[in-house]
Short mmCIF file of C-alpha atoms in Angstrom, two decimals:
data_model
loop_
_atom_site.label_atom_id
_atom_site.label_comp_id
_atom_site.label_asym_id
_atom_site.label_seq_id
_atom_site.Cartn_x
_atom_site.Cartn_y
_atom_site.Cartn_z
CA MET A 5 4.68 -12.50 -23.79
CA THR A 6 8.30 -11.01 -24.21
CA LEU A 7 10.93 -9.40 -21.36
CA ALA A 8 10.44 -6.05 -23.07
CA SER A 9 6.98 -6.43 -22.35
CA ASP A 10 6.92 -8.36 -19.23
CA LEU A 11 9.02 -5.13 -17.38
CA THR A 12 7.09 -2.23 -18.43
CA ASP A 13 7.36 1.53 -16.78
CA LEU A 14 9.28 1.09 -13.76
CA THR A 15 7.55 4.57 -12.30
CA ALA A 16 3.85 3.72 -12.55
CA ARG A 17 1.55 4.43 -9.77
CA ASP A 18 -1.02 1.33 -10.78
CA TRP A 19 -2.88 2.15 -7.29
CA GLU A 20 -3.22 6.31 -8.06
CA THR A 21 -7.20 7.18 -8.31
CA GLY A 22 -5.91 11.11 -8.30
CA PRO A 23 -8.24 11.93 -5.05
CA GLU A 24 -9.28 15.23 -4.22
CA GLY A 25 -7.45 17.31 -0.52
CA VAL A 26 -5.04 15.66 1.16
CA VAL A 27 -4.40 13.69 4.36
CA ARG A 28 -2.55 15.54 7.16
CA PHE A 29 -0.27 13.63 9.59
CA ALA A 30 0.82 13.75 12.99
CA VAL A 31 4.22 12.32 13.31
CA VAL A 32 5.05 10.13 16.41
CA GLY A 33 8.40 9.87 17.15
CA LEU A 34 11.38 11.93 15.31
CA GLY A 35 14.35 9.94 14.92
CA GLY A 36 17.19 9.62 12.14
CA PHE A 37 14.45 8.27 9.83
CA ALA A 38 11.55 10.35 10.45
CA ARG A 39 14.23 13.22 10.15
CA ASN A 40 16.01 12.25 7.45
CA ALA A 41 13.14 10.30 4.81
CA ALA A 42 9.37 10.63 6.66
CA LEU A 43 9.31 13.96 7.09
CA PRO A 44 11.13 14.56 3.65
CA ALA A 45 8.84 12.48 2.18
CA LEU A 46 6.02 13.81 2.95
CA VAL A 47 6.45 16.98 2.59
CA GLU A 48 6.70 16.12 -1.14
CA ALA A 49 4.30 14.35 -1.30
CA ASP A 50 0.97 14.86 -3.35
CA TYR A 51 -1.72 13.99 -1.09
CA CYS A 52 0.06 14.62 2.35
CA GLU A 53 1.60 17.39 4.31
CA PRO A 54 2.93 16.76 8.28
CA THR A 55 1.08 18.45 9.93
CA VAL A 56 1.85 17.89 13.96
CA VAL A 57 5.43 16.70 14.81
CA VAL A 58 5.53 14.88 18.33
CA SER A 59 8.73 13.96 20.97
CA GLY A 60 9.75 12.98 24.08
CA SER A 61 11.45 16.21 23.85
CA ALA A 62 9.61 19.33 23.69
CA GLU A 63 12.61 21.69 22.24
CA LYS A 64 13.22 18.91 20.06
CA ALA A 65 9.17 19.19 18.26
CA ASP A 66 9.17 22.90 18.44
CA ARG A 67 12.75 22.57 15.96
CA ILE A 68 11.31 20.04 14.03
CA ALA A 69 8.01 21.73 13.05
CA ALA A 70 9.91 24.65 12.69
CA GLU A 71 11.78 22.97 10.22
CA PHE A 72 9.31 21.18 8.26
CA ASP A 73 6.87 23.99 8.62
CA ALA A 74 4.50 21.46 10.74
CA ASP A 75 1.85 23.93 12.82
CA HIS A 76 2.25 21.42 15.88
CA GLY A 77 4.86 20.23 18.16
CA LEU A 78 4.12 18.50 20.87
CA THR A 79 5.42 15.81 23.56
CA TYR A 80 4.14 12.29 23.60
CA GLU A 81 1.74 13.37 26.57
CA ALA A 82 0.07 16.34 25.06
CA TYR A 83 -0.55 14.24 21.82
CA ALA A 84 -1.93 11.47 24.51
CA ASP A 85 -3.79 13.87 26.33
CA GLY A 86 -5.71 15.10 22.77
CA ALA A 87 -3.65 18.48 21.75
CA ALA A 88 -3.89 19.74 18.59
CA ARG A 89 -6.01 16.42 17.58
CA ASP A 90 -8.65 18.97 15.11
CA ALA A 91 -5.57 19.52 12.95
CA TYR A 92 -4.49 15.76 11.70
CA ASP A 93 -6.38 13.45 10.25
CA ALA A 94 -3.72 10.65 10.39
CA VAL A 95 -1.00 9.13 12.39
CA TYR A 96 2.65 8.13 11.24
CA VAL A 97 4.20 5.86 14.09
CA VAL A 98 7.95 5.58 14.50
CA THR A 99 8.61 5.03 17.78
CA PRO A 100 10.71 1.94 18.57
CA ASN A 101 8.77 -1.15 17.95
CA ALA A 102 7.78 -1.87 21.52
CA LEU A 103 6.02 1.81 22.58
CA HIS A 104 3.97 1.65 18.62
CA LEU A 105 1.13 0.48 20.90
CA PRO A 106 0.27 3.10 23.10
CA HIS A 107 0.27 5.61 20.70
CA VAL A 108 -2.41 3.02 17.78
CA GLU A 109 -4.27 3.34 20.99
CA THR A 110 -4.12 7.47 21.36
CA ALA A 111 -5.03 7.35 17.53
CA CYS A 112 -7.78 4.93 17.36
CA GLU A 113 -8.94 6.82 20.41
CA PHE A 114 -9.03 10.51 18.46
CA GLY A 115 -10.74 8.45 15.22
CA LYS A 116 -7.45 8.82 13.15
CA GLY A 117 -5.84 6.59 10.71
CA ILE A 118 -2.46 4.92 11.31
CA LEU A 119 0.39 4.35 9.14
CA CYS A 120 2.52 2.20 11.55
CA GLU A 121 6.65 1.63 10.96
CA LYS A 122 7.66 -2.66 10.41
CA PRO A 123 7.70 -4.45 12.64
CA LEU A 124 4.27 -3.81 13.82
CA GLU A 125 5.19 -4.42 17.66
CA ALA A 126 7.77 -6.22 19.32
CA THR A 127 5.69 -9.44 19.92
CA PRO A 128 2.70 -10.87 18.19
CA ASP A 129 0.81 -10.52 21.82
CA ARG A 130 1.51 -6.72 21.35
CA ALA A 131 0.74 -7.08 16.93
CA GLU A 132 -2.44 -8.36 17.99
CA ALA A 133 -3.10 -5.31 19.97
CA VAL A 134 -2.51 -3.43 17.30
CA VAL A 135 -4.70 -4.84 15.00
CA SER A 136 -7.29 -5.29 16.97
CA ALA A 137 -7.26 -1.84 18.70
CA CYS A 138 -7.79 -0.44 15.03
CA GLU A 139 -10.78 -2.87 14.13
CA THR A 140 -12.41 -2.10 16.84
CA ALA A 141 -12.23 1.60 16.31
CA GLY A 142 -12.86 1.43 12.60
CA VAL A 143 -9.73 3.04 11.87
CA PRO A 144 -7.59 2.46 8.82
CA LEU A 145 -3.99 0.24 9.51
CA MET A 146 -1.35 0.17 7.16
CA THR A 147 1.88 -1.68 7.96
CA ALA A 148 4.75 0.93 6.71
CA TYR A 149 6.02 -2.14 4.08
CA ARG A 150 7.72 0.77 1.44
CA MET A 151 8.60 -1.74 -0.78
CA GLN A 152 5.50 -2.86 -0.88
CA THR A 153 4.72 0.76 -3.00
CA ASP A 154 8.40 0.74 -4.65
CA PRO A 155 7.03 0.63 -8.56
CA VAL A 156 10.22 -1.95 -9.26
CA VAL A 157 8.66 -3.77 -6.99
CA ARG A 158 5.43 -3.69 -8.22
CA ARG A 159 6.39 -4.72 -11.93
CA LEU A 160 8.26 -7.15 -10.59
CA ARG A 161 5.32 -8.94 -8.27
CA GLU A 162 3.19 -8.57 -11.95
CA LEU A 163 6.80 -10.59 -13.69
CA VAL A 164 6.11 -13.29 -11.16
CA ARG A 165 2.38 -13.94 -10.67
CA SER A 166 1.77 -13.92 -14.42
CA GLY A 167 3.65 -17.01 -14.60
CA GLY A 168 7.10 -14.97 -16.49
CA ILE A 169 9.87 -16.78 -14.44
CA GLY A 170 7.40 -20.22 -14.26
CA ASP A 171 6.83 -21.40 -11.22
CA PRO A 172 8.25 -20.18 -8.07
CA ILE A 173 10.68 -22.88 -6.59
CA GLN A 174 13.71 -20.78 -4.57
CA LEU A 175 14.18 -17.79 -3.15
CA HIS A 176 17.55 -16.05 -1.53
CA GLY A 177 18.09 -12.48 -0.21
CA GLY A 178 19.84 -10.87 2.07
CA PHE A 179 20.02 -7.41 4.05
CA SER A 180 22.65 -6.08 6.15
CA ILE A 181 23.68 -2.93 7.54
CA ASP A 182 26.13 -1.57 9.98
CA VAL A 183 23.87 -0.39 13.13
CA LEU A 184 26.85 1.21 14.91
CA GLY A 185 28.60 2.64 12.13
CA GLY A 186 28.35 6.98 11.77
CA SER A 187 27.72 8.49 15.44
CA ARG A 188 25.59 5.60 16.51
CA GLY A 189 27.00 3.78 18.95
CA PRO A 190 26.15 0.59 21.18
CA ASP A 191 23.78 3.02 23.02
CA GLN A 192 20.64 2.85 20.94
CA TRP A 193 16.83 1.36 21.06
CA ARG A 194 17.61 -1.37 18.13
CA LEU A 195 20.05 -3.25 20.91
CA ASP A 196 17.97 -3.20 23.79
CA ARG A 197 15.59 -6.29 23.42
CA ASP A 198 12.51 -4.84 25.49
CA LEU A 199 12.61 -2.02 23.37
CA ALA A 200 13.15 -4.00 19.68
CA GLY A 201 12.07 -6.73 20.40
CA GLY A 202 14.98 -8.85 18.67
CA GLY A 203 17.67 -7.61 16.79
CA ALA A 204 19.11 -7.96 13.08
CA LEU A 205 16.03 -10.02 12.30
CA MET A 206 13.53 -7.68 13.40
CA ASP A 207 15.08 -4.47 11.89
CA VAL A 208 16.23 -5.46 8.29
CA GLY A 209 15.89 -9.38 8.19
CA VAL A 210 11.92 -7.98 7.78
CA TYR A 211 12.02 -6.77 4.36
CA PRO A 212 13.20 -9.75 2.35
CA LEU A 213 10.64 -11.53 4.70
CA ASN A 214 7.84 -9.28 3.84
CA THR A 215 8.96 -8.93 -0.19
CA ALA A 216 8.75 -12.73 -0.71
CA ARG A 217 5.44 -12.97 0.92
CA PHE A 218 4.46 -9.92 -1.71
CA LEU A 219 5.68 -11.38 -5.03
CA LEU A 220 4.28 -14.55 -4.04
CA ASP A 221 1.21 -14.14 -2.52
CA GLY A 222 1.61 -16.42 0.06
CA ASP A 223 2.04 -16.80 3.27
CA PRO A 224 5.09 -18.76 5.30
CA THR A 225 3.81 -22.28 6.85
CA ALA A 226 7.02 -23.20 8.78
CA VAL A 227 10.07 -21.04 9.59
CA ALA A 228 12.93 -22.12 11.02
CA GLY A 229 17.04 -20.24 12.06
CA THR A 230 19.82 -20.02 13.88
CA THR A 231 21.09 -16.10 15.07
CA SER A 232 24.51 -15.12 16.56
CA GLY A 233 25.96 -11.98 18.83
CA ASP A 234 28.01 -11.16 21.29
CA GLY A 235 29.54 -7.94 22.50
CA PRO A 236 27.14 -4.75 22.08
CA PHE A 237 24.78 -7.35 20.37
CA ALA A 238 25.07 -9.98 23.77
CA ASP A 239 20.66 -8.98 23.96
CA VAL A 240 20.11 -9.25 20.39
CA ASP A 241 21.04 -11.38 17.31
CA GLU A 242 23.83 -9.50 15.58
CA SER A 243 23.67 -11.79 12.71
CA VAL A 244 20.49 -14.10 11.30
CA ALA A 245 19.80 -17.33 8.79
CA PHE A 246 16.86 -18.05 8.42
CA GLN A 247 14.70 -20.67 5.91
CA LEU A 248 11.13 -20.49 5.31
CA ARG A 249 8.43 -22.91 3.64
CA PHE A 250 5.41 -21.50 1.38
CA PRO A 251 2.70 -23.69 -0.48
CA GLU A 252 3.26 -25.16 -3.44
CA ASP A 253 7.15 -26.63 -2.60
CA VAL A 254 8.42 -23.11 -2.09
CA THR A 255 11.21 -22.59 -0.50
CA ALA A 256 13.10 -19.31 1.08
CA SER A 257 16.75 -18.84 2.51
CA PHE A 258 17.35 -14.94 3.90
CA THR A 259 20.15 -13.44 5.77
CA ALA A 260 20.35 -10.39 7.72
CA GLY A 261 22.89 -8.69 9.78
CA PHE A 262 23.74 -5.72 11.43
CA SER A 263 27.64 -5.52 11.07
CA GLY A 264 29.84 -6.39 8.14
CA ASP A 265 29.91 -6.08 4.49
CA GLY A 266 26.21 -4.47 3.67
CA GLU A 267 24.12 -6.21 1.21
CA ARG A 268 20.93 -5.95 -0.39
CA PHE A 269 19.59 -8.07 -2.27
CA LEU A 270 16.99 -11.07 -3.35
CA THR A 271 16.71 -13.28 -6.05
CA ILE A 272 13.74 -15.56 -7.78
CA ARG A 273 14.29 -18.59 -9.24
CA GLY A 274 11.38 -20.15 -11.38
CA SER A 275 10.85 -23.51 -13.57
CA GLU A 276 11.56 -21.01 -16.68
CA GLY A 277 13.58 -18.14 -15.38
CA THR A 278 15.38 -16.19 -12.39
CA VAL A 279 14.64 -12.82 -11.51
CA GLU A 280 17.42 -10.80 -9.31
CA LEU A 281 16.78 -7.32 -7.82
CA ARG A 282 20.03 -5.92 -6.14
CA ASN A 283 20.51 -2.77 -4.23
CA ALA A 284 16.79 -4.11 -2.83
CA PHE A 285 16.28 -1.92 0.01
CA SER A 286 18.09 0.89 0.24
CA VAL A 287 15.54 4.03 0.25
CA GLY A 288 15.26 5.69 -2.60
CA GLY A 289 17.74 3.56 -4.22
CA GLU A 290 17.79 2.26 -8.12
CA ARG A 291 17.13 -1.23 -8.47
CA ARG A 292 19.30 -3.59 -10.55
CA VAL A 293 16.41 -6.28 -12.38
CA ARG A 294 18.23 -8.53 -14.70
CA VAL A 295 15.85 -10.91 -15.53
CA ARG A 296 17.02 -14.57 -17.17
CA ARG A 297 14.62 -16.58 -19.48
CA ASP A 298 14.88 -18.93 -22.00
CA ASP A 299 13.94 -16.61 -24.59
CA GLY A 300 16.66 -13.79 -23.56
CA GLU A 301 18.18 -11.60 -20.37
CA ILE A 302 17.69 -8.33 -19.63
CA ASP A 303 19.61 -5.49 -17.89
CA LEU A 304 17.26 -2.99 -15.99
CA THR A 305 17.69 -0.16 -13.66
CA GLY A 306 15.28 1.74 -12.15
CA PRO A 307 15.43 5.07 -11.03
CA GLY A 308 15.95 5.85 -7.35
CA THR A 309 11.63 6.60 -6.66
CA ASP A 310 11.38 7.66 -3.18
CA GLU A 311 8.98 5.16 -2.09
CA VAL A 312 8.81 6.68 1.52
CA ARG A 313 6.69 9.27 -0.62
CA GLU A 314 5.21 6.25 -2.23
CA GLU A 315 4.22 4.88 1.02
CA PHE A 316 2.18 8.06 2.44
CA ASP A 317 1.02 8.92 -0.99
CA TYR A 318 -0.66 5.33 -1.33
CA PHE A 319 -2.22 4.97 2.33
CA ALA A 320 -3.80 8.83 2.11
CA ASP A 321 -5.10 7.53 -1.91
CA ALA A 322 -6.52 5.11 0.16
CA VAL A 323 -8.21 7.45 2.94
CA LEU A 324 -9.97 10.16 0.36
CA SER A 325 -11.01 7.15 -2.16
CA GLY A 326 -12.02 4.76 0.21
CA TRP A 327 -10.03 1.14 -1.28
CA ASP A 328 -8.65 -1.07 0.41
CA ILE A 329 -4.95 -1.02 1.62
CA GLY A 330 -2.75 -3.55 0.54
CA PRO A 331 -0.23 -3.83 3.18
CA ASP A 332 -2.48 -4.20 6.04
CA GLY A 333 -2.00 -4.32 10.27
CA GLN A 334 -2.63 -8.65 9.25
CA ASP A 335 0.50 -8.32 6.63
CA GLY A 336 2.45 -6.93 9.81
CA LEU A 337 0.98 -9.52 12.60
CA THR A 338 2.21 -12.18 9.94
CA ASP A 339 5.69 -10.91 9.84
CA VAL A 340 5.65 -10.75 13.70
CA ARG A 341 4.15 -14.23 13.73
CA ALA A 342 6.90 -15.37 11.85
CA MET A 343 9.76 -14.25 12.88
CA GLN A 344 9.25 -15.20 16.47
CA GLY A 345 9.20 -18.20 15.01
CA VAL A 346 12.72 -18.23 13.84
CA TYR A 347 14.05 -16.99 16.95
CA GLU A 348 11.89 -20.44 18.53
CA SER A 349 13.67 -21.98 16.10
CA ALA A 350 17.26 -21.19 16.76
CA ALA A 351 16.40 -21.54 20.69
CA SER A 352 15.21 -25.65 19.69
CA ASP A 353 16.71 -26.14 16.18
CA GLU A 354 13.89 -27.42 15.38
CA TRP A 355 11.68 -26.12 12.37
CA VAL A 356 8.51 -24.23 14.10
CA GLU A 357 5.32 -24.17 12.06
CA LEU A 358 3.18 -21.25 11.95
#
């Protein structure tokens, strides 16, 4: 097997079946990510369209509905009461973490499929309640792990799982953002532990954590971590460093942060080679891939695929065609439990078995 044959077609949708019809979405929560990334992706998607938008403000809901040509703008109360329930087939929940559960329960009550932002909820108990509600209602649930639908990441998974770098040994990675940058000040839900469940780990640390699990097709058996934060970050972790043990003696070391220089990378070292993924977690970013093996080295730049659009179309294809969703609720629950273990380790200064 050569490097050229290992990494081919970095735009291919290996999951696509070409279903007929579309999935009509109600977008619950109209923060910056919903307005700037999710709704534009839904408009451009092949198998989806936004027909309902939901906000705490009636004025905002109406304004955003008009901007994206959605049929209905609703308040949270109207959504919970069942307004316009015949106008959508599925719900995309993109509110603060600790508010996911009630909106999921509403969707379950109306028999709607659910795409829920990560982390699935703010605590393991609430994440478990999300999964249980969907299982009881018999509705599909997908955790919004956009990296799992990114074509470059999916090609890397094929490379790693096929033994393209031998047996995985170690993973390293990091994802940091300036959460106070731009117009965002300290008065935001990401810095409120009750709403977020944590800080940098829950918001951006989950990316290398889940992507590692996806590439390895395995779950960590133990975790350890340290956190720090003060000033505006007194309630949550401003930065976190955490380690994971996987089966087969594979280990991982990751960092995440809400300040300082931004980083977005993931490296996998194997017994016969190494893969480096740069600009790994940016929305729509051009992924830079370097693979080093005994038979050579290759550098590739994957096109800036809109993996948010890929995520919506992946969900819709699964719903319309009836195949099982990959990043399901259990996937999201596993990460919430692992991150809770990291926080427990930071408090006890000991490894936590999962």
